Amino acid sequence: NSSGFTMVRIPNLIEKTYRQAVPTLKSLGLEEGEITYKPYIGKDMVMEMHCNGKKLNPGDKIFKSSKIDLVLGDGNIGYEEQIDSLSTELPNEQ
């Protein structure tokens, strides 16, 4: 039963699609956890990874068979909306 205590490195799934991320996690012996969405131009693109509420970075070591929660982009923000939000954040030059 020692396989449950094996450590694996978290792959870099940031900016990968959900369809790419899940098989990669499963091939390493990790499980898919909860899926949440944030506003982002890329639909179903992985933005963040979490385990037990802790944000994971690529290369972090975690126990095999852990559940990885994914934060995905919802695809609802368009290019124009992103430009508009950036331009309102910039100070006006006069």
Coordinates of N, CA and C in Angstrom, one line a residue:
N1 N 0.8 -1.2 0.0 CA 0.0 0.0 0.0 C 0.9 1.3 0.0
S2 N 2.1 1.1 -0.3 CA 3.0 2.3 -0.3 C 2.8 3.2 -1.5
S3 N 2.1 2.8 -2.5 CA 1.9 3.6 -3.7 C 1.1 4.9 -3.3
G4 N 0.3 4.9 -2.2 CA -0.4 6.1 -1.8 C 0.5 7.1 -1.3
F5 N 1.7 6.8 -0.9 CA 2.7 7.7 -0.3 C 3.7 8.2 -1.2
T6 N 3.7 7.8 -2.5 CA 4.6 8.2 -3.5 C 4.4 9.7 -3.8
M7 N 5.5 10.4 -4.0 CA 5.4 11.8 -4.4 C 5.6 12.0 -5.9
V8 N 4.8 12.9 -6.5 CA 4.9 13.2 -7.9 C 5.0 14.7 -8.0
R9 N 5.7 15.1 -9.1 CA 5.8 16.5 -9.4 C 4.6 17.0 -10.2
I10 N 4.1 18.2 -9.9 CA 3.0 18.8 -10.6 C 3.5 19.3 -11.9
P11 N 2.8 18.8 -13.0 CA 3.3 19.3 -14.3 C 2.8 20.7 -14.6
N12 N 3.3 21.4 -15.6 CA 2.9 22.8 -15.9 C 1.7 22.7 -16.8
L13 N 0.5 22.8 -16.2 CA -0.8 22.8 -16.9 C -1.4 24.2 -17.2
I14 N -0.7 25.2 -16.7 CA -1.2 26.6 -16.9 C -1.2 26.9 -18.4
E15 N -2.3 27.4 -18.8 CA -2.6 27.8 -20.3 C -2.8 26.5 -21.1
K16 N -3.0 25.3 -20.5 CA -3.4 24.1 -21.2 C -4.9 24.0 -21.1
T17 N -5.5 23.3 -22.1 CA -6.9 23.1 -22.0 C -7.3 22.0 -21.0
Y18 N -8.5 22.1 -20.6 CA -9.1 21.1 -19.7 C -8.9 19.7 -20.2
R19 N -9.1 19.5 -21.6 CA -9.0 18.2 -22.2 C -7.6 17.7 -22.2
Q20 N -6.6 18.6 -22.2 CA -5.2 18.2 -22.1 C -4.8 17.9 -20.6
A21 N -5.4 18.7 -19.7 CA -4.9 18.6 -18.3 C -5.4 17.3 -17.6
V22 N -6.6 16.9 -17.8 CA -7.1 15.8 -17.1 C -6.4 14.5 -17.4
P23 N -6.1 14.1 -18.7 CA -5.3 12.9 -18.9 C -3.9 13.0 -18.3
T24 N -3.3 14.2 -18.4 CA -2.0 14.3 -17.8 C -2.0 14.1 -16.3
L25 N -3.0 14.6 -15.6 CA -3.1 14.3 -14.2 C -3.3 12.9 -13.9
K26 N -4.2 12.2 -14.6 CA -4.5 10.8 -14.4 C -3.3 9.9 -14.7
S27 N -2.5 10.3 -15.7 CA -1.3 9.5 -16.1 C -0.2 9.5 -14.9
L28 N -0.3 10.6 -14.1 CA 0.6 10.7 -13.0 C 0.1 10.1 -11.7
G29 N -1.2 9.6 -11.8 CA -1.8 9.0 -10.6 C -2.5 10.0 -9.7
L30 N -2.8 11.2 -10.3 CA -3.6 12.2 -9.6 C -5.0 12.1 -10.0
E31 N -5.9 12.7 -9.2 CA -7.3 12.7 -9.5 C -7.8 14.1 -9.7
E32 N -8.8 14.1 -10.6 CA -9.5 15.4 -10.9 C -10.4 15.8 -9.7
G33 N -10.2 17.0 -9.2 CA -11.0 17.5 -8.1 C -12.1 18.4 -8.6
E34 N -12.4 19.4 -7.8 CA -13.5 20.4 -8.1 C -13.0 21.4 -9.2
I35 N -14.0 21.7 -10.1 CA -13.7 22.6 -11.2 C -14.4 23.9 -10.9
T36 N -13.7 25.1 -10.9 CA -14.3 26.4 -10.8 C -13.9 27.2 -12.0
Y37 N -14.6 28.3 -12.2 CA -14.4 29.2 -13.4 C -14.1 30.6 -13.0
K38 N -13.3 31.3 -13.7 CA -13.0 32.7 -13.5 C -13.1 33.4 -14.9
P39 N -13.4 34.7 -14.9 CA -13.4 35.4 -16.2 C -12.1 35.3 -16.9
Y40 N -12.0 34.9 -18.1 CA -10.8 34.8 -18.8 C -11.1 34.6 -20.3
I41 N -10.3 35.1 -21.2 CA -10.6 35.1 -22.6 C -10.6 33.6 -23.1
G42 N -9.7 32.7 -22.6 CA -9.6 31.4 -23.0 C -10.6 30.5 -22.3
K43 N -11.5 29.9 -23.1 CA -12.5 29.0 -22.5 C -11.9 27.6 -22.1
D44 N -12.1 27.2 -20.9 CA -11.6 25.9 -20.4 C -10.1 25.8 -20.4
M45 N -9.4 27.0 -20.2 CA -8.0 27.0 -20.1 C -7.7 27.0 -18.6
V46 N -6.7 26.2 -18.2 CA -6.3 26.1 -16.8 C -5.6 27.3 -16.4
M47 N -6.1 28.0 -15.4 CA -5.5 29.2 -14.8 C -4.7 29.0 -13.5
E48 N -5.3 28.1 -12.7 CA -4.7 27.8 -11.4 C -4.9 26.3 -11.0
M49 N -4.1 25.8 -10.2 CA -4.3 24.4 -9.6 C -4.2 24.5 -8.1
H50 N -5.1 23.8 -7.4 CA -5.1 23.8 -6.0 C -5.2 22.4 -5.4
C51 N -4.7 22.2 -4.2 CA -4.9 20.9 -3.5 C -5.1 21.3 -2.1
N52 N -6.3 20.8 -1.5 CA -6.7 21.1 -0.1 C -6.6 22.6 0.2
G53 N -7.0 23.4 -0.8 CA -7.1 24.9 -0.6 C -5.8 25.6 -0.8
K54 N -4.7 24.9 -1.1 CA -3.4 25.5 -1.3 C -3.1 25.6 -2.8
K55 N -2.6 26.7 -3.2 CA -2.3 26.9 -4.6 C -1.0 26.1 -5.0
L56 N -1.1 25.4 -6.1 CA 0.1 24.6 -6.5 C 0.8 25.3 -7.7
N57 N 2.1 25.2 -7.7 CA 2.9 25.7 -8.8 C 3.5 24.5 -9.5
P58 N 3.8 24.7 -10.8 CA 4.4 23.6 -11.5 C 5.7 23.2 -10.9
G59 N 6.0 21.9 -10.7 CA 7.2 21.5 -10.1 C 7.0 21.1 -8.6
D60 N 5.9 21.6 -8.0 CA 5.7 21.2 -6.6 C 5.5 19.7 -6.5
K61 N 5.9 19.2 -5.3 CA 5.7 17.7 -5.1 C 4.4 17.5 -4.3
I62 N 3.7 16.5 -4.6 CA 2.4 16.2 -4.0 C 2.2 14.7 -3.9
F63 N 1.4 14.2 -3.0 CA 1.2 12.8 -2.9 C 0.4 12.2 -4.0
K64 N 0.8 11.1 -4.5 CA 0.1 10.4 -5.6 C -1.3 10.1 -5.1
S65 N -2.3 10.2 -6.0 CA -3.7 9.9 -5.7 C -4.4 11.1 -5.0
S66 N -3.7 12.3 -5.0 CA -4.3 13.5 -4.4 C -5.3 14.1 -5.4
K67 N -6.3 14.8 -4.9 CA -7.3 15.4 -5.8 C -6.8 16.8 -6.1
I68 N -6.7 17.2 -7.4 CA -6.3 18.5 -7.8 C -7.5 19.3 -8.3
D69 N -7.8 20.4 -7.7 CA -8.9 21.3 -8.1 C -8.3 22.2 -9.2
L70 N -9.1 22.4 -10.2 CA -8.7 23.3 -11.3 C -9.5 24.5 -11.4
V71 N -8.9 25.7 -11.7 CA -9.6 26.9 -11.9 C -9.4 27.2 -13.4
L72 N -10.6 27.2 -14.1 CA -10.6 27.3 -15.6 C -11.1 28.7 -16.0
G73 N -10.7 29.1 -17.2 CA -11.3 30.3 -17.8 C -12.7 30.0 -18.3
D74 N -13.6 31.0 -18.2 CA -14.9 30.8 -18.7 C -15.2 31.2 -20.1
G75 N -14.2 31.9 -20.7 CA -14.4 32.3 -22.1 C -15.3 33.5 -22.3
N76 N -15.8 34.1 -21.3 CA -16.9 35.1 -21.4 C -16.3 36.5 -21.6
I77 N -15.0 36.7 -21.4 CA -14.5 38.1 -21.6 C -13.9 38.1 -23.0
G78 N -14.3 39.1 -23.8 CA -13.8 39.2 -25.1 C -12.6 40.0 -25.2
Y79 N -12.0 40.1 -26.4 CA -10.8 40.9 -26.6 C -11.0 42.3 -26.3
E80 N -12.2 42.9 -26.9 CA -12.5 44.3 -26.7 C -12.7 44.6 -25.2
E81 N -13.4 43.7 -24.5 CA -13.6 43.9 -23.1 C -12.3 44.0 -22.3
Q82 N -11.4 43.1 -22.7 CA -10.1 43.1 -22.0 C -9.3 44.4 -22.3
I83 N -9.3 44.9 -23.5 CA -8.7 46.1 -23.8 C -9.3 47.3 -23.1
D84 N -10.7 47.3 -23.0 CA -11.4 48.4 -22.3 C -11.0 48.4 -20.8
S85 N -10.9 47.2 -20.2 CA -10.6 47.1 -18.8 C -9.2 47.6 -18.5
L86 N -8.3 47.3 -19.5 CA -6.9 47.7 -19.3 C -6.8 49.3 -19.5
S87 N -7.5 49.8 -20.4 CA -7.4 51.2 -20.7 C -8.0 52.1 -19.5
T88 N -9.0 51.5 -18.8 CA -9.6 52.3 -17.7 C -8.7 52.2 -16.5
E89 N -7.8 51.2 -16.5 CA -6.8 51.1 -15.4 C -5.6 52.0 -15.6
L90 N -5.3 52.4 -16.8 CA -4.2 53.3 -17.1 C -4.4 54.7 -16.7
P91 N -3.5 55.4 -16.2 CA -3.7 56.9 -15.8 C -3.8 57.7 -17.1
N92 N -4.6 58.7 -17.1 CA -4.7 59.6 -18.3 C -3.5 60.5 -18.3
E93 N -2.9 60.6 -19.6 CA -1.8 61.4 -19.8 C -2.2 62.7 -20.4
Q94 N -1.8 63.9 -19.8 CA -2.3 65.2 -20.3 C -1.1 66.1 -20.4

